[in-house]
XYZ file of C-alpha atoms in Angstrom:
716
model
C 46.267 -55.273 -9.072
C 45.196 -58.317 -11.057
C 48.758 -59.043 -12.051
C 49.983 -58.704 -8.477
C 47.193 -60.991 -7.327
C 48.233 -63.623 -9.777
C 51.828 -63.414 -8.522
C 50.738 -64.015 -4.946
C 48.607 -66.963 -6.125
C 51.626 -68.560 -7.823
C 53.662 -68.121 -4.634
C 50.963 -69.862 -2.633
C 50.721 -72.696 -5.132
C 54.471 -73.198 -5.119
C 54.588 -73.129 -1.336
C 51.822 -75.705 -0.879
C 53.406 -78.173 -3.306
C 57.067 -77.578 -2.584
C 57.953 -80.937 -1.051
C 56.922 -83.354 -3.794
C 57.881 -81.177 -6.767
C 60.972 -82.028 -8.757
C 63.922 -79.668 -9.019
C 62.943 -78.276 -12.431
C 59.788 -76.782 -10.907
C 61.791 -74.035 -9.242
C 63.213 -72.980 -12.597
C 59.758 -73.019 -14.234
C 58.291 -71.035 -11.354
C 60.999 -68.417 -11.683
C 60.414 -68.076 -15.404
C 56.661 -67.654 -14.895
C 57.133 -64.978 -12.244
C 59.616 -63.153 -14.453
C 57.132 -63.253 -17.350
C 54.385 -61.870 -15.126
C 56.664 -59.087 -13.919
C 57.512 -58.127 -17.492
C 53.785 -58.249 -18.380
C 52.897 -55.948 -15.517
C 55.492 -53.432 -16.658
C 54.350 -53.537 -20.278
C 50.584 -53.801 -19.632
C 50.059 -50.083 -19.997
C 51.941 -49.930 -23.283
C 49.805 -52.788 -24.637
C 46.657 -50.912 -23.647
C 47.926 -47.791 -25.369
C 48.423 -49.802 -28.564
C 44.855 -51.101 -28.404
C 42.924 -48.021 -27.219
C 42.973 -44.356 -28.198
C 41.714 -42.311 -25.216
C 39.540 -39.252 -25.812
C 40.788 -36.707 -23.302
C 38.801 -33.582 -24.167
C 35.227 -34.649 -23.523
C 32.371 -33.536 -21.294
C 29.745 -36.029 -20.131
C 26.039 -35.712 -19.594
C 25.557 -36.685 -15.927
C 22.538 -37.492 -13.803
C 20.740 -34.839 -11.777
C 17.779 -35.496 -9.513
C 15.015 -33.514 -7.838
C 12.114 -34.394 -5.557
C 10.279 -36.401 -8.209
C 12.553 -37.165 -11.169
C 15.960 -38.131 -12.451
C 17.340 -36.432 -15.556
C 20.522 -36.745 -17.585
C 22.443 -39.798 -18.783
C 24.450 -42.793 -17.647
C 26.279 -45.842 -18.959
C 26.184 -49.390 -17.643
C 28.513 -50.144 -14.739
C 31.214 -51.517 -17.079
C 30.756 -48.835 -19.744
C 28.838 -49.056 -23.024
C 30.426 -50.076 -26.308
C 29.214 -49.805 -29.885
C 30.364 -49.658 -33.488
C 30.870 -46.042 -34.538
C 28.560 -44.540 -37.141
C 28.888 -40.903 -38.189
C 25.562 -39.068 -38.556
C 25.884 -35.754 -40.397
C 22.374 -35.614 -41.872
C 19.073 -37.115 -40.776
C 19.132 -39.741 -43.568
C 22.212 -41.260 -41.903
C 20.011 -42.303 -38.984
C 18.364 -45.006 -41.104
C 21.532 -47.108 -40.972
C 21.604 -46.884 -37.176
C 17.887 -47.405 -36.567
C 17.137 -50.086 -39.187
C 19.667 -51.055 -41.867
C 23.006 -51.488 -40.114
C 24.000 -55.134 -39.462
C 26.272 -54.464 -36.460
C 24.193 -52.997 -33.638
C 24.437 -51.547 -31.089
C 25.890 -48.382 -32.587
C 27.824 -45.576 -30.974
C 26.797 -42.435 -32.891
C 29.062 -39.507 -33.694
C 26.372 -36.846 -34.109
C 26.797 -33.524 -35.864
C 25.977 -30.694 -33.467
C 23.302 -29.290 -35.795
C 21.321 -32.542 -35.399
C 21.523 -32.525 -31.607
C 17.873 -31.626 -31.045
C 14.823 -33.023 -29.303
C 13.296 -34.709 -32.350
C 16.428 -36.707 -33.174
C 17.223 -37.508 -29.547
C 13.773 -38.934 -28.862
C 14.163 -41.214 -31.895
C 17.444 -42.520 -30.496
C 16.025 -42.809 -27.004
C 13.361 -45.235 -28.158
C 15.632 -47.917 -29.660
C 17.954 -50.612 -28.346
C 20.186 -50.269 -31.426
C 21.968 -47.252 -29.897
C 24.481 -47.730 -27.061
C 25.701 -44.141 -26.767
C 26.320 -40.800 -28.382
C 29.265 -38.486 -28.988
C 28.235 -34.966 -30.017
C 30.499 -32.757 -32.102
C 30.217 -29.015 -31.467
C 28.459 -27.195 -34.304
C 30.531 -24.381 -35.798
C 29.127 -21.861 -36.330
C 26.386 -22.130 -33.708
C 23.031 -23.434 -35.014
C 21.413 -20.403 -36.688
C 17.917 -21.460 -35.612
C 19.033 -21.366 -31.985
C 19.520 -24.148 -29.469
C 18.319 -24.202 -25.877
C 18.044 -27.522 -24.009
C 16.387 -25.675 -21.116
C 12.678 -25.401 -20.412
C 10.305 -23.047 -22.180
C 9.266 -21.833 -18.726
C 12.473 -21.796 -16.619
C 12.161 -22.551 -12.881
C 8.431 -23.141 -13.322
C 6.680 -23.711 -10.002
C 9.369 -22.099 -7.842
C 8.750 -18.445 -8.694
C 6.058 -16.215 -7.249
C 3.211 -17.039 -9.633
C 0.940 -19.914 -8.621
C -2.735 -20.785 -8.257
C -2.762 -18.555 -5.165
C -0.775 -15.597 -6.542
C -1.383 -14.305 -10.050
C -2.782 -17.598 -11.410
C -3.186 -15.998 -14.835
C 0.624 -15.703 -14.993
C 1.489 -19.142 -13.570
C 3.308 -21.693 -15.775
C 4.112 -18.957 -18.318
C 0.448 -18.731 -19.384
C 0.907 -15.077 -20.321
C 4.428 -15.170 -21.748
C 6.568 -18.101 -22.902
C 9.974 -16.767 -21.931
C 12.179 -19.320 -23.702
C 10.292 -20.345 -26.863
C 13.280 -22.221 -28.353
C 13.620 -24.294 -25.172
C 13.423 -28.009 -26.018
C 13.580 -29.361 -22.468
C 16.314 -31.762 -23.610
C 18.323 -31.182 -20.436
C 15.346 -32.442 -18.437
C 15.006 -35.785 -20.230
C 16.358 -39.054 -18.835
C 18.562 -41.109 -21.180
C 19.650 -44.650 -20.367
C 22.777 -44.448 -22.525
C 25.875 -42.230 -22.221
C 26.143 -38.958 -24.131
C 29.474 -37.132 -24.364
C 30.454 -33.805 -25.896
C 33.625 -33.798 -28.013
C 35.342 -30.521 -27.169
C 38.445 -31.022 -29.316
C 38.022 -30.848 -33.099
C 41.208 -32.891 -33.549
C 39.768 -35.796 -31.540
C 36.564 -35.561 -33.553
C 38.631 -35.847 -36.721
C 40.469 -38.914 -35.357
C 37.120 -40.641 -34.788
C 35.897 -39.721 -38.273
C 39.107 -41.010 -39.824
C 38.762 -44.301 -37.952
C 35.180 -44.504 -39.218
C 36.261 -43.771 -42.795
C 38.983 -46.418 -42.661
C 36.895 -49.243 -41.209
C 33.149 -48.549 -40.932
C 31.908 -46.868 -44.106
C 29.242 -49.073 -45.756
C 30.383 -50.401 -49.138
C 27.809 -50.570 -51.952
C 24.926 -50.627 -49.505
C 26.264 -53.630 -47.576
C 27.823 -53.681 -44.160
C 31.571 -53.126 -43.749
C 33.866 -56.030 -42.900
C 35.622 -56.556 -39.600
C 37.621 -55.239 -37.840
C 35.358 -52.264 -37.115
C 36.068 -49.032 -35.287
C 34.225 -48.928 -31.946
C 33.834 -46.529 -29.059
C 33.448 -47.172 -25.342
C 31.958 -44.609 -22.939
C 32.095 -44.855 -19.143
C 29.707 -42.694 -17.098
C 27.903 -44.954 -14.642
C 25.891 -42.993 -12.075
C 25.360 -44.159 -8.488
C 22.090 -42.335 -7.731
C 18.687 -43.347 -9.103
C 15.003 -42.360 -9.065
C 14.902 -39.036 -7.171
C 16.540 -36.852 -4.543
C 14.263 -38.390 -1.911
C 15.622 -41.866 -2.697
C 19.290 -40.986 -3.044
C 19.416 -38.731 0.033
C 17.673 -41.395 2.115
C 20.201 -43.991 0.996
C 23.107 -41.662 1.694
C 21.655 -40.809 5.106
C 21.260 -44.493 6.033
C 24.820 -45.184 4.902
C 26.144 -42.307 7.006
C 24.216 -43.529 10.047
C 25.031 -47.235 10.034
C 28.189 -47.664 7.960
C 31.785 -47.108 9.072
C 32.710 -46.259 5.482
C 29.530 -44.682 4.096
C 29.059 -44.574 0.346
C 27.268 -41.353 -0.524
C 25.412 -41.660 -3.830
C 24.417 -38.022 -4.456
C 25.172 -34.507 -3.239
C 23.036 -31.353 -3.097
C 23.895 -28.592 -5.548
C 25.386 -25.891 -3.358
C 27.803 -23.010 -3.255
C 27.951 -19.492 -1.783
C 26.248 -16.218 -2.558
C 28.535 -13.184 -2.742
C 27.340 -9.925 -1.185
C 28.703 -6.586 -0.072
C 27.337 -3.237 1.030
C 28.123 0.315 0.005
C 28.330 1.358 3.656
C 29.867 -1.242 5.999
C 27.554 -3.178 8.309
C 28.208 -5.629 11.129
C 28.162 -8.956 9.318
C 27.838 -10.931 12.548
C 25.066 -8.815 14.046
C 21.674 -7.451 13.000
C 21.037 -4.220 11.146
C 18.620 -1.810 12.823
C 15.114 -2.507 11.398
C 14.779 1.228 10.710
C 17.790 1.209 8.392
C 16.689 0.907 4.756
C 18.707 -1.045 2.208
C 18.354 -1.251 -1.569
C 19.199 -4.706 -2.916
C 20.862 -4.948 -6.316
C 20.942 -8.554 -7.496
C 22.014 -10.830 -10.297
C 22.784 -14.509 -10.819
C 26.281 -15.863 -11.429
C 25.568 -19.438 -12.547
C 24.526 -21.053 -15.796
C 23.948 -24.546 -17.159
C 23.930 -26.639 -20.325
C 23.209 -30.244 -21.311
C 26.790 -31.295 -20.483
C 28.455 -31.311 -17.095
C 30.508 -28.215 -16.295
C 29.994 -26.762 -19.772
C 28.232 -23.520 -18.904
C 29.722 -20.430 -20.599
C 26.568 -18.384 -19.837
C 27.698 -15.267 -21.726
C 24.240 -13.712 -22.034
C 22.336 -15.654 -19.385
C 24.724 -14.823 -16.525
C 28.040 -13.115 -17.329
C 26.639 -10.036 -19.093
C 24.498 -9.205 -16.073
C 26.958 -9.854 -13.251
C 29.775 -8.039 -15.068
C 27.453 -5.035 -15.477
C 26.572 -5.336 -11.785
C 30.257 -5.353 -10.776
C 30.954 -2.300 -12.942
C 28.045 -0.418 -11.357
C 29.346 -1.294 -7.879
C 32.780 0.104 -8.771
C 31.269 3.313 -10.153
C 29.222 3.867 -6.990
C 32.146 3.268 -4.636
C 34.058 6.049 -6.368
C 31.389 8.624 -5.482
C 32.776 10.894 -2.714
C 29.584 11.218 -0.625
C 28.387 7.593 -0.573
C 28.925 7.420 3.190
C 26.354 10.206 3.590
C 23.583 8.486 1.642
C 20.302 8.030 3.454
C 19.948 4.389 2.386
C 22.541 1.670 2.106
C 22.959 -0.441 -1.035
C 23.656 -4.185 -0.990
C 25.261 -5.768 -4.055
C 24.162 -9.411 -4.215
C 25.332 -12.197 -6.516
C 23.213 -15.348 -6.262
C 24.503 -18.865 -6.979
C 22.399 -21.802 -8.131
C 19.566 -19.708 -9.555
C 19.377 -21.919 -12.651
C 18.184 -24.769 -10.425
C 14.967 -23.347 -8.938
C 16.523 -20.304 -7.247
C 18.871 -22.013 -4.777
C 20.791 -18.879 -3.746
C 17.935 -16.386 -3.473
C 15.600 -18.803 -1.691
C 18.334 -19.474 0.864
C 18.941 -15.775 1.501
C 15.207 -15.164 1.996
C 15.068 -18.158 4.354
C 18.032 -16.842 6.362
C 16.456 -13.380 6.573
C 13.205 -14.868 7.846
C 15.058 -16.977 10.443
C 17.291 -14.064 11.600
C 20.387 -15.846 10.295
C 21.415 -12.923 8.067
C 22.494 -9.394 9.080
C 19.577 -7.914 7.146
C 15.905 -8.737 7.526
C 13.110 -8.451 5.013
C 11.983 -5.342 6.912
C 15.201 -3.588 5.922
C 14.564 -3.926 2.178
C 13.501 -0.615 0.685
C 13.462 -1.794 -2.943
C 14.926 -4.405 -5.245
C 16.738 -3.902 -8.564
C 17.765 -6.981 -10.544
C 19.960 -7.197 -13.611
C 18.938 -10.078 -15.839
C 20.046 -10.703 -19.448
C 21.193 -7.289 -20.720
C 23.672 -7.765 -23.598
C 21.382 -8.342 -26.619
C 19.430 -5.099 -26.749
C 17.377 -4.030 -29.759
C 17.706 -0.307 -30.509
C 19.593 0.129 -27.196
C 16.378 -0.407 -25.229
C 16.459 -1.894 -21.745
C 13.102 -3.117 -20.488
C 11.871 -2.588 -16.927
C 9.713 -5.459 -15.654
C 7.586 -5.190 -12.514
C 5.084 -7.430 -10.755
C 1.479 -6.473 -11.648
C 0.023 -8.365 -8.666
C 1.909 -6.555 -5.889
C 1.357 -3.230 -7.670
C -2.351 -3.541 -6.946
C -1.350 -2.479 -3.439
C -1.436 1.340 -3.474
C 1.661 1.887 -1.329
C 3.694 -0.586 -3.408
C 2.452 1.058 -6.620
C 3.671 4.487 -5.443
C 7.131 3.106 -4.632
C 7.372 1.147 -7.871
C 6.368 4.179 -9.896
C 9.065 6.236 -8.124
C 11.615 3.511 -8.883
C 10.654 3.455 -12.558
C 10.824 7.236 -12.826
C 14.297 7.372 -11.265
C 15.574 4.668 -13.621
C 14.065 6.366 -16.674
C 15.491 9.753 -15.720
C 18.930 8.240 -15.138
C 19.049 7.060 -18.744
C 18.553 10.534 -20.179
C 21.570 11.565 -22.199
C 22.890 7.994 -22.257
C 22.942 5.631 -25.208
C 20.650 3.287 -23.271
C 16.898 3.928 -23.190
C 14.812 2.403 -20.391
C 11.188 1.536 -21.103
C 8.498 -0.101 -19.005
C 7.464 -3.525 -20.257
C 3.832 -2.938 -19.329
C 1.631 -3.190 -16.266
C -0.019 -6.422 -17.414
C 3.300 -8.133 -18.144
C 4.498 -10.577 -15.428
C 8.035 -10.780 -14.149
C 10.471 -12.899 -16.168
C 12.280 -15.731 -14.322
C 14.250 -13.816 -11.686
C 15.584 -13.956 -8.134
C 13.215 -11.109 -7.242
C 10.339 -13.583 -7.448
C 11.654 -15.450 -4.398
C 11.606 -12.240 -2.358
C 8.077 -11.480 -3.535
C 6.971 -14.886 -2.264
C 7.906 -13.680 1.210
C 6.725 -10.055 1.051
C 5.406 -7.348 -1.262
C 8.624 -5.490 -2.059
C 8.879 -2.702 -4.645
C 11.212 -3.905 -7.346
C 12.181 -3.983 -10.992
C 13.963 -6.481 -13.229
C 16.035 -5.044 -16.091
C 16.343 -7.123 -19.255
C 17.083 -6.778 -22.961
C 13.762 -8.452 -23.845
C 10.201 -7.218 -23.480
C 8.602 -10.638 -23.797
C 10.495 -13.746 -24.976
C 14.263 -13.973 -24.470
C 16.481 -12.430 -27.126
C 18.964 -15.164 -26.221
C 18.507 -18.091 -28.654
C 21.113 -20.147 -26.777
C 19.784 -19.914 -23.227
C 21.331 -22.571 -20.963
C 23.368 -24.085 -23.773
C 26.988 -24.621 -24.740
C 26.552 -22.016 -27.489
C 25.937 -19.113 -25.082
C 29.501 -18.002 -25.754
C 31.323 -14.663 -26.214
C 30.310 -14.740 -29.886
C 26.660 -14.811 -28.819
C 26.983 -11.355 -27.248
C 29.048 -9.942 -30.107
C 32.516 -9.996 -28.530
C 35.093 -9.579 -31.292
C 38.824 -8.915 -31.173
C 41.247 -7.877 -33.937
C 43.508 -10.663 -35.168
C 47.088 -10.894 -33.953
C 46.603 -9.563 -30.409
C 48.651 -11.063 -27.621
C 46.774 -12.364 -24.528
C 47.747 -9.209 -22.629
C 46.560 -6.957 -25.456
C 43.303 -8.919 -25.716
C 42.750 -8.479 -21.965
C 43.045 -4.697 -22.295
C 41.190 -4.316 -25.613
C 37.877 -2.478 -25.160
C 35.233 -4.209 -27.270
C 31.935 -2.722 -28.402
C 30.189 -5.164 -26.062
C 32.202 -3.792 -23.130
C 31.290 -0.215 -24.050
C 27.629 -1.169 -24.307
C 27.539 -2.920 -20.923
C 29.471 -0.054 -19.331
C 26.665 2.273 -20.480
C 24.108 0.030 -18.759
C 26.240 -0.024 -15.593
C 26.458 3.769 -15.650
C 22.670 4.149 -15.854
C 22.144 1.620 -13.058
C 24.766 3.263 -10.811
C 23.228 6.727 -11.290
C 19.742 5.397 -10.579
C 20.925 3.628 -7.411
C 22.604 6.800 -6.208
C 19.345 8.719 -6.610
C 17.326 5.904 -5.068
C 19.632 5.872 -2.033
C 18.969 9.573 -1.452
C 21.888 11.146 -3.322
C 21.242 14.757 -4.270
C 24.383 15.760 -6.188
C 24.795 15.774 -9.940
C 25.227 12.225 -11.272
C 27.115 13.060 -14.463
C 30.423 12.158 -12.765
C 29.173 8.632 -11.999
C 30.624 6.619 -14.841
C 31.361 2.913 -15.253
C 34.767 2.083 -16.708
C 34.646 0.259 -20.091
C 38.217 -0.947 -19.552
C 37.207 -2.709 -16.338
C 34.228 -4.269 -18.127
C 36.560 -5.476 -20.919
C 38.867 -7.135 -18.414
C 35.973 -8.868 -16.692
C 34.440 -10.118 -19.936
C 37.793 -11.513 -21.031
C 38.385 -13.183 -17.662
C 34.903 -14.634 -17.173
C 34.338 -15.696 -20.796
C 37.643 -16.324 -22.544
C 40.550 -16.963 -20.181
C 40.395 -17.013 -16.403
C 44.147 -17.489 -16.055
C 45.105 -13.924 -16.980
C 47.419 -11.374 -15.382
C 44.631 -9.308 -13.792
C 42.866 -12.209 -12.114
C 46.258 -13.533 -10.980
C 47.013 -10.244 -9.262
C 43.764 -9.925 -7.268
C 43.418 -13.369 -5.674
C 45.050 -14.993 -2.667
C 48.203 -17.025 -3.361
C 46.692 -20.180 -1.836
C 43.803 -20.321 -4.343
C 45.693 -19.553 -7.557
C 44.884 -23.089 -8.698
C 41.292 -22.033 -9.465
C 42.431 -20.143 -12.556
C 41.635 -22.627 -15.298
C 41.815 -21.696 -18.955
C 38.196 -21.943 -20.121
C 35.685 -20.342 -17.743
C 32.550 -22.334 -16.823
C 29.774 -21.206 -14.503
C 28.046 -24.383 -13.313
C 27.103 -24.345 -9.613
C 28.342 -27.946 -8.938
C 28.575 -29.648 -5.531
C 32.052 -28.638 -4.346
C 32.232 -25.099 -3.118
C 33.164 -22.390 -3.623
C 33.487 -22.902 -7.365
C 35.873 -20.820 -9.475
C 33.215 -18.278 -10.447
C 32.247 -17.597 -6.834
C 35.848 -17.037 -5.780
C 36.538 -14.732 -8.698
C 33.373 -12.663 -8.280
C 34.319 -12.300 -4.609
C 37.838 -11.058 -5.329
C 36.908 -8.925 -8.325
C 34.250 -7.209 -6.206
C 36.772 -6.715 -3.389
C 39.300 -5.289 -5.848
C 36.794 -2.881 -7.417
C 35.131 -1.688 -4.206
C 37.714 -2.292 -1.471
C 40.638 -0.292 -0.140
C 44.334 -1.137 -0.080
C 45.462 -0.879 3.559
C 48.979 -0.656 4.925
C 49.129 -3.943 6.830
C 51.709 -6.699 6.901
C 50.829 -10.211 5.799
C 50.541 -11.306 9.431
C 48.236 -8.406 10.313
C 46.126 -8.887 7.178
C 45.576 -12.611 7.676
C 44.859 -12.165 11.422
C 42.878 -8.906 11.611
C 41.395 -9.828 15.003
C 44.890 -9.271 16.458
C 45.220 -5.884 14.769
C 43.974 -2.762 16.617
C 41.152 -0.822 14.915
C 40.661 -3.466 12.225
C 36.861 -3.547 12.780
C 36.763 -7.236 11.887
C 32.966 -7.357 12.213
C 32.596 -4.656 9.556
C 35.246 -5.616 7.026
C 36.890 -8.609 5.371
C 40.649 -8.623 4.794
C 42.497 -10.449 2.003
C 46.233 -10.762 1.330
C 46.367 -10.932 -2.470
C 49.201 -11.827 -4.857
C 49.560 -8.445 -6.542
C 51.075 -7.716 -9.941
C 54.464 -8.862 -11.132
C 57.329 -6.532 -10.280
C 58.475 -5.020 -13.622
C 62.107 -5.610 -12.686
C 61.792 -9.204 -11.491
C 59.677 -12.354 -11.633
C 58.314 -11.901 -8.115
C 54.969 -10.351 -7.209
C 54.219 -7.373 -4.993
C 51.448 -8.568 -2.622
C 49.219 -6.253 -0.618
C 46.246 -6.241 1.743
C 42.705 -5.394 0.607
C 39.955 -4.373 3.017
C 36.395 -4.653 1.736
C 32.808 -5.300 2.749
C 32.570 -8.419 0.568
C 31.146 -11.498 2.300
C 29.973 -15.002 1.413
C 26.729 -16.586 2.559
C 25.638 -20.165 2.073
C 23.748 -21.036 -1.116
C 22.332 -24.413 -0.084
C 18.616 -24.985 -0.523
C 16.683 -24.850 2.775
C 15.158 -28.202 1.783
C 18.421 -29.882 2.824
C 18.701 -27.906 6.060
C 15.168 -29.017 6.906
C 15.719 -32.541 5.510
C 12.596 -32.039 3.390
C 13.948 -33.784 0.309
C 10.527 -33.949 -1.335
C 9.849 -30.217 -0.875
C 7.777 -28.294 -3.418
C 8.633 -24.984 -1.717
C 12.416 -25.109 -2.143
C 14.870 -26.456 -4.715
C 15.745 -30.133 -4.233
C 18.348 -30.611 -6.976
C 21.157 -33.072 -6.375
C 23.952 -34.437 -8.545
C 24.729 -38.150 -8.688
C 28.172 -39.387 -7.812
C 30.150 -41.562 -10.207
C 33.317 -43.647 -10.190
C 34.897 -42.738 -13.508
C 34.220 -40.675 -16.595
C 36.206 -41.604 -19.702
C 35.929 -42.365 -23.391
C 38.076 -44.319 -25.842
C 38.030 -45.825 -29.332
C 39.506 -49.097 -30.614
C 39.124 -51.773 -33.286
C 36.738 -54.616 -32.518
C 36.804 -58.078 -34.125
C 33.770 -60.055 -35.265
C 31.905 -62.261 -32.797
C 32.942 -65.332 -34.789
C 36.629 -64.428 -34.530
C 36.263 -63.733 -30.822
C 34.639 -67.153 -30.289
C 37.329 -68.904 -32.343
C 40.038 -67.100 -30.366
C 38.400 -68.130 -27.096
C 38.059 -71.788 -28.156
C 41.672 -71.947 -29.395
C 42.856 -70.370 -26.173
C 40.947 -72.892 -24.074
C 42.322 -75.730 -26.210
C 45.879 -74.495 -25.745
C 45.291 -74.162 -22.021
C 43.942 -77.737 -21.751
C 46.826 -79.074 -23.847
C 49.321 -77.204 -21.658
C 47.784 -78.619 -18.482
C 47.821 -82.162 -19.868
C 51.393 -81.798 -21.094
C 52.476 -80.459 -17.730
C 50.723 -83.328 -15.952
C 52.386 -86.045 -18.065
C 55.794 -84.390 -17.898
C 55.435 -84.195 -14.142
C 54.291 -87.844 -13.931
C 57.282 -89.070 -15.986
C 59.786 -86.639 -14.536
C 61.858 -89.474 -12.960
C 62.276 -90.994 -16.413
C 62.645 -87.795 -18.447
C 65.004 -86.068 -16.073
C 66.765 -88.999 -14.367
C 70.503 -88.624 -13.726
C 72.462 -91.241 -15.678
C 74.642 -93.565 -13.620
C 78.421 -93.108 -13.580
C 79.741 -95.524 -16.251
C 82.910 -96.051 -14.191
C 81.035 -97.555 -11.265
C 80.816 -101.369 -11.124
C 77.971 -103.100 -9.402
C 78.246 -106.618 -8.002
């Protein structure tokens, strides 16, 4: 753009001065324009010779709630600093005190990425940014940038309800939580995802920046530039007000932040009218889990233990129940619910409760018979699964009777299985869970199943290290992607056992009277789901069960951050996996499947229809698509605070994500200030000399470029 602008400026200059200029000006003008054209074509190649872009990075971005801003940002033009590699705490001395070339851009070893070090860096002007290398193996002491008391203030316990349990007074659920994700940093912080790029930076540092004999290195020095300027500031109240004013008065509004939102996924064992209201007398058991996770860096949220282990177990239990022949005869219906945004103060569950209270959901709170939630379930000690209940609501005699019945059914369902269910204790409060949002509205009998009695077993809660390795997923070497997809790991077998126990208990709870030994979750299905949701989304099974028009969602590395654009990949995939496991293949054409309202007896109000890609034909490269009918639906997971425009709410989640213009990182060699000043002065001198030379040449053009007279002509 700049080059084009200069070209137009030269045209204007030439046009305004055309009459008095001598003939040679046209030639000079042509040469200048040609030079500019060549420069514009080669500008990119020059930039590539100067800068090395870092393409596999993840930034820390700014999030906001009703009262605070958290996260990181750069200045509007990006932040630059001389690279210094910090692999042990002693290396910080050079950055914080000794180094002669501040500000520094630190390449930090992942094992040093902790609260103590970060607060030291936060308090100095000698640091302009941070690039964090992933620690391999994961830090043995654990690493959780989340809070010690997750979602504090938005659960059921408060000064008015179980004050002795409020603010984790009784149990600190996440003792390794540093709260680092909830700090506000005024410099950019990026994660280096590619070990090769990390090595390139280290090599550049070794070649140019290593201190020699205790003195500073000589120029040129290797530097890094990080761009992550955020548009929103202060709080959700401020940024939403600004966005609202822009939308009201501006033709081209500039929105500065967006609410975190997505969709909850839900389905029922027996079909219900999704656009109507269920009879208040009809009882429904809710089975719930969360499907989102979080870490310090944007869209880096593997969530193996914190989310995936539970929702995969939930999906396997749903499949096992749908295979039972007499499910349509059960006295009570079962609703399988997958909440989005639970990491950020229970966005999904609070919205569903709100919709139930406002009659905007097919079910009401009156329909809920009981509540069973699967929380973190993969890291069990001695195969024990702990049953947590709410001691406050159990003081009500009728609730106590129902809770005791629920506990007994769950315990009995585990007999003969390799999973033992034990009660956590009457005086133990509920861990952070979606069930708490339902209890805020009504005393509902319920239980939360976890692998921990008190503090989390998960040492990497809400961190980038909550990976498949954290839950013990291991594969033999040399397997192809297809073989890895089908390989049944010990983790899959273990979670399938949990799903079996849950499915049998739900069958009994719903009024089933037959023998439950035939109810069995499939370890192979669990293996496929773990592979797809933790290792590689773009696999043959996921490809076969989704619609052709959304196949672009299948990225390589799965992440489970709720984000602001919806539905996110995880939501789509949970929706279609659930439809595949619990739905029915129906004999409809593509036209009939995509327009069920035009198809007789389709019962559009009761079912959802999806035309999916299908598997590859063994004898060709084409797929064999088919139509799936299921009871799987989506419901909005947007905090009621934004529906009500109560951006400062303390009742509902108010989390928003700032918008930004660009996110990028690059390294290059930087010259000394003295050399830069000399270069500038010389350049100005050359420019002045050129202008003066041009002026004098122009002034004497009639002499310098005069046409000699014809020697044959005679003058009288």
